[in-house]
Amino acid sequence: MELRRLGRTGLRVSAVGLGTMTWGRDTDEHEAAEQLKVFLDAGGSLIDTAATYSDGGALDIISSLLRDEVHRDDVVLAARSGVADGRVDASRRALLSSLDETLRRLGTDHLDLWLVQAPDPGTPVAETADTLAHAVGSGKVRYVGLANHAAWQVAQMATLLDGGVGLACTQTEISLLNRSSEHELIAASDALGVGVIGWSPLGRGVLSAKYRHSVPADSRAASPHLRGFVEPYLTASARSVVEAVATAADGLGRAPVEVALAWARDAPGVSSVVVGARTPAQLRGALAATDLDLPDEIRGALDEVTQAIAGG
């Protein structure tokens, strides 16, 4: 798997990262261990997690795997803080408390990448910036970034951190069902030297084409705690995109999930995309796209069919 430089930093991350949103809830420790092996065997390095995943259960599983399955230095460990009990809080107190708890549960003394999970209008941005700089200065964090922030907020933070620790990346949703980052965020990030990590490149699972005819009983859309996450993409316009992806996949002799992942992974300005699979088999299916380079005419056709919902 290709390793890519994250923005203008010296940090290199795998073009596909391993998401852990389901770990500790829908994915048990045994399945997580198998996922990690599949991911590392494919050449992956970036592991993405958050303090909120499974109420910290994902952190506990990662801790166990770092202790028993993989050397800490063989992975790039990224985690997000700034949301607790459904409330956004990017204050110094909340962020540093979350960082300490995250490190404790992970069983490591540092994160390679630490991101603020969401904008907090109740905290001065200078305070959040100072907190990020302090975390790097303390040695607990190597690089810092933002997640789910608008382009102007990324520019503001990058300016505040310029000349010091710097802003390594921004993380945002990117897929054929959500191209809103193309409006301003990717161009701004490129100009600022900030890397872009995309989450949910498979359109929250919808681009796998599993929902073309029904909602499988074991799918996210049938899950009480994930149904609301998937439903925004179970629309007529989304179905037209899924059909286009399926048609392209048929023509290439590949699976729809591979086409969708390859499109997002190689979108202009993208450093990496994070795939969160519930099972090892799902992860293998996605990582089969490692050797897939979409022909220009296929990418062009997919771009055209998705322009109508570019903000979706």
Short mmCIF file of C-alpha atoms in Angstrom, two decimals:
data_model
loop_
_atom_site.label_atom_id
_atom_site.label_comp_id
_atom_site.label_asym_id
_atom_site.label_seq_id
_atom_site.Cartn_x
_atom_site.Cartn_y
_atom_site.Cartn_z
CA MET A 1 0.00 0.00 0.00
CA GLU A 2 1.23 3.48 -0.84
CA LEU A 3 2.54 5.69 1.96
CA ARG A 4 1.72 9.38 1.56
CA ARG A 5 3.09 12.47 3.20
CA LEU A 6 0.54 14.22 5.44
CA GLY A 7 0.43 17.81 4.29
CA ARG A 8 3.81 19.52 4.60
CA THR A 9 4.83 17.43 7.60
CA GLY A 10 7.35 14.64 7.63
CA LEU A 11 4.69 12.17 8.75
CA ARG A 12 3.76 9.48 6.23
CA VAL A 13 0.52 7.56 6.47
CA SER A 14 -0.95 4.69 4.50
CA ALA A 15 -3.30 5.68 1.69
CA VAL A 16 -6.02 3.70 3.48
CA GLY A 17 -6.43 3.88 7.24
CA LEU A 18 -8.15 1.44 9.59
CA GLY A 19 -11.21 2.82 11.36
CA THR A 20 -12.29 1.45 14.74
CA MET A 21 -15.78 2.89 15.24
CA THR A 22 -17.35 -0.58 15.66
CA TRP A 23 -14.61 -2.02 17.89
CA GLY A 24 -15.86 -2.94 21.34
CA ARG A 25 -19.50 -2.94 20.28
CA ASP A 26 -20.17 -4.66 16.94
CA THR A 27 -16.62 -5.98 16.52
CA ASP A 28 -15.14 -8.03 19.34
CA GLU A 29 -11.45 -8.27 20.25
CA HIS A 30 -10.88 -11.46 18.24
CA GLU A 31 -12.37 -9.91 15.08
CA ALA A 32 -10.44 -6.69 15.70
CA ALA A 33 -7.18 -8.64 15.95
CA GLU A 34 -7.91 -10.32 12.63
CA GLN A 35 -8.78 -6.98 11.06
CA LEU A 36 -5.49 -5.53 12.24
CA LYS A 37 -3.55 -8.47 10.78
CA VAL A 38 -5.33 -8.11 7.43
CA PHE A 39 -4.63 -4.38 7.44
CA LEU A 40 -0.95 -4.66 8.31
CA ASP A 41 -0.43 -7.48 5.81
CA ALA A 42 -1.83 -5.15 3.13
CA GLY A 43 0.79 -2.54 4.06
CA GLY A 44 -1.46 -0.29 6.14
CA SER A 45 -0.17 1.82 9.01
CA LEU A 46 -2.76 4.46 10.01
CA ILE A 47 -5.14 3.40 12.81
CA ASP A 48 -7.93 5.88 13.51
CA THR A 49 -9.93 5.99 16.74
CA ALA A 50 -11.75 8.33 19.10
CA ALA A 51 -12.40 8.61 22.81
CA THR A 52 -16.13 8.24 22.15
CA TYR A 53 -16.02 4.97 20.22
CA SER A 54 -17.91 2.34 22.20
CA ASP A 55 -17.53 4.55 25.29
CA GLY A 56 -13.80 3.95 25.18
CA GLY A 57 -14.08 0.26 24.38
CA ALA A 58 -12.23 0.72 21.10
CA LEU A 59 -9.28 2.20 23.00
CA ASP A 60 -9.14 -0.83 25.28
CA ILE A 61 -9.04 -3.23 22.34
CA ILE A 62 -6.32 -1.23 20.61
CA SER A 63 -4.34 -1.28 23.86
CA SER A 64 -4.55 -5.05 23.98
CA LEU A 65 -3.47 -5.36 20.35
CA LEU A 66 -0.54 -2.99 20.84
CA ARG A 67 0.55 -5.13 23.76
CA ASP A 68 0.12 -8.54 22.14
CA GLU A 69 -0.15 -8.26 18.35
CA VAL A 70 1.92 -5.39 16.95
CA HIS A 71 4.84 -3.16 17.91
CA ARG A 72 3.77 0.40 18.72
CA ASP A 73 6.25 1.90 16.26
CA ASP A 74 4.77 -0.11 13.37
CA VAL A 75 1.55 1.91 13.37
CA VAL A 76 0.55 5.55 13.10
CA LEU A 77 -1.97 6.02 15.88
CA ALA A 78 -4.52 8.83 15.43
CA ALA A 79 -7.22 9.74 17.96
CA ARG A 80 -9.82 12.47 18.35
CA SER A 81 -10.98 14.36 21.43
CA GLY A 82 -13.40 17.21 22.06
CA VAL A 83 -16.78 15.49 22.33
CA ALA A 84 -18.09 13.91 25.53
CA ASP A 85 -21.62 12.82 26.43
CA GLY A 86 -22.87 14.25 23.16
CA ARG A 87 -21.48 17.70 23.95
CA VAL A 88 -18.69 19.49 22.08
CA ASP A 89 -15.97 20.86 24.36
CA ALA A 90 -12.62 21.97 22.94
CA SER A 91 -11.52 23.82 26.06
CA ARG A 92 -8.05 23.28 27.48
CA ARG A 93 -9.43 21.40 30.46
CA ALA A 94 -11.61 19.03 28.43
CA LEU A 95 -9.07 18.34 25.70
CA LEU A 96 -6.14 17.64 28.00
CA SER A 97 -8.25 15.48 30.29
CA SER A 98 -9.44 13.49 27.27
CA LEU A 99 -5.88 13.18 25.97
CA ASP A 100 -4.62 11.81 29.29
CA GLU A 101 -7.50 9.33 29.51
CA THR A 102 -7.00 8.26 25.89
CA LEU A 103 -3.31 7.59 26.45
CA ARG A 104 -4.04 5.73 29.68
CA ARG A 105 -6.56 3.44 28.02
CA LEU A 106 -4.38 2.91 24.97
CA GLY A 107 -1.41 2.02 27.15
CA THR A 108 0.96 4.29 25.23
CA ASP A 109 2.83 7.46 26.10
CA HIS A 110 2.04 9.34 22.89
CA LEU A 111 -0.26 9.72 19.90
CA ASP A 112 1.17 10.19 16.44
CA LEU A 113 -1.78 12.36 15.47
CA TRP A 114 -4.31 14.10 17.74
CA LEU A 115 -7.36 15.84 16.33
CA VAL A 116 -10.07 18.10 17.72
CA GLN A 117 -13.25 16.24 16.81
CA ALA A 118 -15.62 19.13 16.11
CA PRO A 119 -15.81 22.96 16.23
CA ASP A 120 -16.63 24.42 19.63
CA PRO A 121 -18.20 27.90 19.39
CA GLY A 122 -18.08 28.17 23.19
CA THR A 123 -14.27 28.07 23.41
CA PRO A 124 -11.92 30.76 22.01
CA VAL A 125 -10.03 29.26 19.10
CA ALA A 126 -6.79 30.67 20.53
CA GLU A 127 -7.30 28.53 23.63
CA THR A 128 -7.76 25.40 21.55
CA ALA A 129 -4.70 26.27 19.45
CA ASP A 130 -2.61 26.82 22.58
CA THR A 131 -3.79 23.46 23.92
CA LEU A 132 -2.70 21.68 20.73
CA ALA A 133 0.69 23.35 20.88
CA HIS A 134 1.05 22.43 24.56
CA ALA A 135 0.24 18.78 23.79
CA VAL A 136 3.01 18.62 21.20
CA GLY A 137 5.42 20.40 23.53
CA SER A 138 4.68 17.91 26.28
CA GLY A 139 5.70 14.99 24.06
CA LYS A 140 2.29 13.35 24.39
CA VAL A 141 1.41 14.20 20.79
CA ARG A 142 3.56 14.27 17.66
CA TYR A 143 1.20 16.05 15.21
CA VAL A 144 -2.17 17.81 15.53
CA GLY A 145 -5.19 18.36 13.33
CA LEU A 146 -8.89 19.13 13.13
CA ALA A 147 -11.87 16.97 12.23
CA ASN A 148 -15.19 18.08 10.76
CA HIS A 149 -14.25 21.77 10.59
CA ALA A 150 -15.10 24.23 7.82
CA ALA A 151 -12.42 25.60 5.51
CA TRP A 152 -12.31 28.98 7.25
CA GLN A 153 -11.86 27.29 10.62
CA VAL A 154 -8.99 25.21 9.27
CA ALA A 155 -7.39 28.37 7.87
CA GLN A 156 -7.83 30.14 11.21
CA MET A 157 -6.21 27.30 13.16
CA ALA A 158 -3.41 26.89 10.63
CA THR A 159 -2.63 30.59 10.96
CA LEU A 160 -2.53 30.41 14.76
CA LEU A 161 -0.21 27.40 14.68
CA ASP A 162 1.97 28.73 11.85
CA GLY A 163 5.61 29.08 12.83
CA GLY A 164 5.16 26.64 15.68
CA VAL A 165 3.85 23.08 15.75
CA GLY A 166 1.83 23.60 12.55
CA LEU A 167 -1.49 22.04 11.58
CA ALA A 168 -0.83 18.61 10.07
CA CYS A 169 -4.25 17.69 8.71
CA THR A 170 -7.98 18.03 8.63
CA GLN A 171 -10.36 15.08 8.61
CA THR A 172 -13.68 15.23 6.78
CA GLU A 173 -16.26 12.99 5.13
CA ILE A 174 -15.35 12.20 1.51
CA SER A 175 -17.14 9.83 -0.85
CA LEU A 176 -19.09 9.72 -4.08
CA LEU A 177 -22.13 10.45 -1.90
CA ASN A 178 -20.55 13.42 -0.15
CA ARG A 179 -18.34 15.71 -2.19
CA SER A 180 -18.91 18.83 -0.10
CA SER A 181 -15.20 19.04 0.79
CA GLU A 182 -14.49 19.95 -2.83
CA HIS A 183 -16.27 23.30 -2.45
CA GLU A 184 -13.57 24.96 -0.34
CA LEU A 185 -11.93 22.63 2.17
CA ILE A 186 -9.57 20.67 -0.08
CA ALA A 187 -8.39 23.75 -1.97
CA ALA A 188 -7.83 25.65 1.28
CA SER A 189 -5.99 22.73 2.84
CA ASP A 190 -3.75 22.38 -0.20
CA ALA A 191 -2.88 26.08 -0.12
CA LEU A 192 -2.12 25.89 3.60
CA GLY A 193 -0.07 22.70 3.35
CA VAL A 194 -2.58 20.81 5.48
CA GLY A 195 -3.18 17.13 4.71
CA VAL A 196 -6.70 15.77 4.19
CA ILE A 197 -7.93 12.49 5.65
CA GLY A 198 -11.33 11.33 4.42
CA TRP A 199 -13.73 9.32 6.54
CA SER A 200 -16.55 7.09 5.33
CA PRO A 201 -15.22 6.77 1.75
CA LEU A 202 -17.79 4.02 1.14
CA GLY A 203 -20.69 6.38 1.74
CA ARG A 204 -21.40 4.95 5.21
CA GLY A 205 -21.49 1.51 3.59
CA VAL A 206 -24.12 2.38 0.99
CA LEU A 207 -21.63 2.36 -1.91
CA SER A 208 -20.95 -1.32 -1.27
CA ALA A 209 -24.30 -1.80 -3.08
CA LYS A 210 -25.60 -3.97 -0.24
CA TYR A 211 -28.75 -1.81 -0.02
CA ARG A 212 -29.70 -1.92 -3.70
CA HIS A 213 -32.77 -4.09 -3.12
CA SER A 214 -33.30 -4.30 0.64
CA VAL A 215 -31.79 -3.59 4.05
CA PRO A 216 -29.83 -6.67 5.19
CA ALA A 217 -30.65 -7.72 8.74
CA ASP A 218 -26.98 -7.61 9.78
CA SER A 219 -26.23 -4.22 8.19
CA ARG A 220 -25.63 -0.83 9.80
CA ALA A 221 -28.95 0.44 8.46
CA ALA A 222 -30.71 -2.29 10.47
CA SER A 223 -28.74 -1.49 13.63
CA PRO A 224 -30.57 0.60 16.28
CA HIS A 225 -27.45 2.66 17.05
CA LEU A 226 -26.24 3.12 13.44
CA ARG A 227 -29.49 3.39 11.48
CA GLY A 228 -29.54 7.16 11.73
CA PHE A 229 -25.97 7.30 10.44
CA VAL A 230 -26.82 5.43 7.22
CA GLU A 231 -30.36 6.61 6.42
CA PRO A 232 -29.37 10.01 4.90
CA TYR A 233 -27.83 8.09 2.00
CA LEU A 234 -30.73 5.72 1.38
CA THR A 235 -32.34 8.12 -1.09
CA ALA A 236 -33.32 8.06 -4.75
CA SER A 237 -30.39 10.28 -5.76
CA ALA A 238 -27.98 8.10 -3.80
CA ARG A 239 -29.38 4.99 -5.50
CA SER A 240 -28.49 6.45 -8.89
CA VAL A 241 -24.89 6.86 -7.74
CA VAL A 242 -24.80 3.31 -6.39
CA GLU A 243 -26.04 2.01 -9.74
CA ALA A 244 -23.31 3.97 -11.53
CA VAL A 245 -20.68 2.51 -9.21
CA ALA A 246 -22.08 -0.99 -9.74
CA THR A 247 -22.01 -0.51 -13.51
CA ALA A 248 -18.40 0.68 -13.39
CA ALA A 249 -17.47 -2.25 -11.18
CA ASP A 250 -19.05 -4.71 -13.60
CA GLY A 251 -17.09 -3.21 -16.47
CA LEU A 252 -13.82 -3.46 -14.57
CA GLY A 253 -14.47 -6.91 -13.17
CA ARG A 254 -14.22 -5.56 -9.62
CA ALA A 255 -16.58 -5.14 -6.67
CA PRO A 256 -18.48 -1.85 -6.11
CA VAL A 257 -16.71 -1.36 -2.78
CA GLU A 258 -13.35 -1.38 -4.57
CA VAL A 259 -14.44 1.23 -7.10
CA ALA A 260 -15.88 3.51 -4.41
CA LEU A 261 -12.76 3.26 -2.26
CA ALA A 262 -10.37 3.82 -5.17
CA TRP A 263 -12.30 6.94 -6.21
CA ALA A 264 -12.08 8.52 -2.74
CA ARG A 265 -8.51 7.39 -2.04
CA ASP A 266 -7.19 8.98 -5.21
CA ALA A 267 -9.36 12.11 -5.20
CA PRO A 268 -7.26 15.28 -5.66
CA GLY A 269 -5.78 16.58 -2.42
CA VAL A 270 -6.56 13.49 -0.33
CA SER A 271 -3.75 12.02 1.78
CA SER A 272 -5.63 9.02 3.15
CA VAL A 273 -9.12 7.61 3.62
CA VAL A 274 -10.28 5.69 6.69
CA VAL A 275 -12.30 2.50 6.25
CA GLY A 276 -14.25 1.16 9.21
CA ALA A 277 -15.35 -2.43 8.71
CA ARG A 278 -17.46 -4.51 11.06
CA THR A 279 -15.90 -7.83 10.04
CA PRO A 280 -12.53 -9.00 8.69
CA ALA A 281 -14.25 -10.17 5.51
CA GLN A 282 -15.61 -6.67 4.87
CA LEU A 283 -12.17 -5.19 5.39
CA ARG A 284 -10.58 -7.68 2.97
CA GLY A 285 -13.17 -6.70 0.38
CA ALA A 286 -12.32 -3.03 0.71
CA LEU A 287 -8.56 -3.55 0.74
CA ALA A 288 -8.82 -5.50 -2.51
CA ALA A 289 -8.84 -2.02 -4.06
CA THR A 290 -5.16 -1.56 -3.17
CA ASP A 291 -4.05 -2.33 -6.74
CA LEU A 292 -6.97 -0.59 -8.47
CA ASP A 293 -6.27 2.59 -10.42
CA LEU A 294 -9.49 3.85 -11.93
CA PRO A 295 -9.22 4.64 -15.65
CA ASP A 296 -9.71 8.33 -16.40
CA GLU A 297 -12.92 7.67 -18.30
CA ILE A 298 -14.43 5.77 -15.36
CA ARG A 299 -13.45 8.47 -12.88
CA GLY A 300 -14.83 11.11 -15.22
CA ALA A 301 -18.15 9.28 -15.56
CA LEU A 302 -18.47 8.89 -11.79
CA ASP A 303 -17.59 12.54 -11.26
CA GLU A 304 -20.31 13.57 -13.71
CA VAL A 305 -23.06 11.41 -12.25
CA THR A 306 -22.33 12.66 -8.74
CA GLN A 307 -22.10 16.39 -9.48
CA ALA A 308 -25.81 16.80 -8.82
CA ILE A 309 -25.39 15.75 -5.19
CA ALA A 310 -21.92 17.17 -4.68
CA GLY A 311 -23.02 18.70 -1.42
CA GLY A 312 -24.78 15.55 -0.21
#
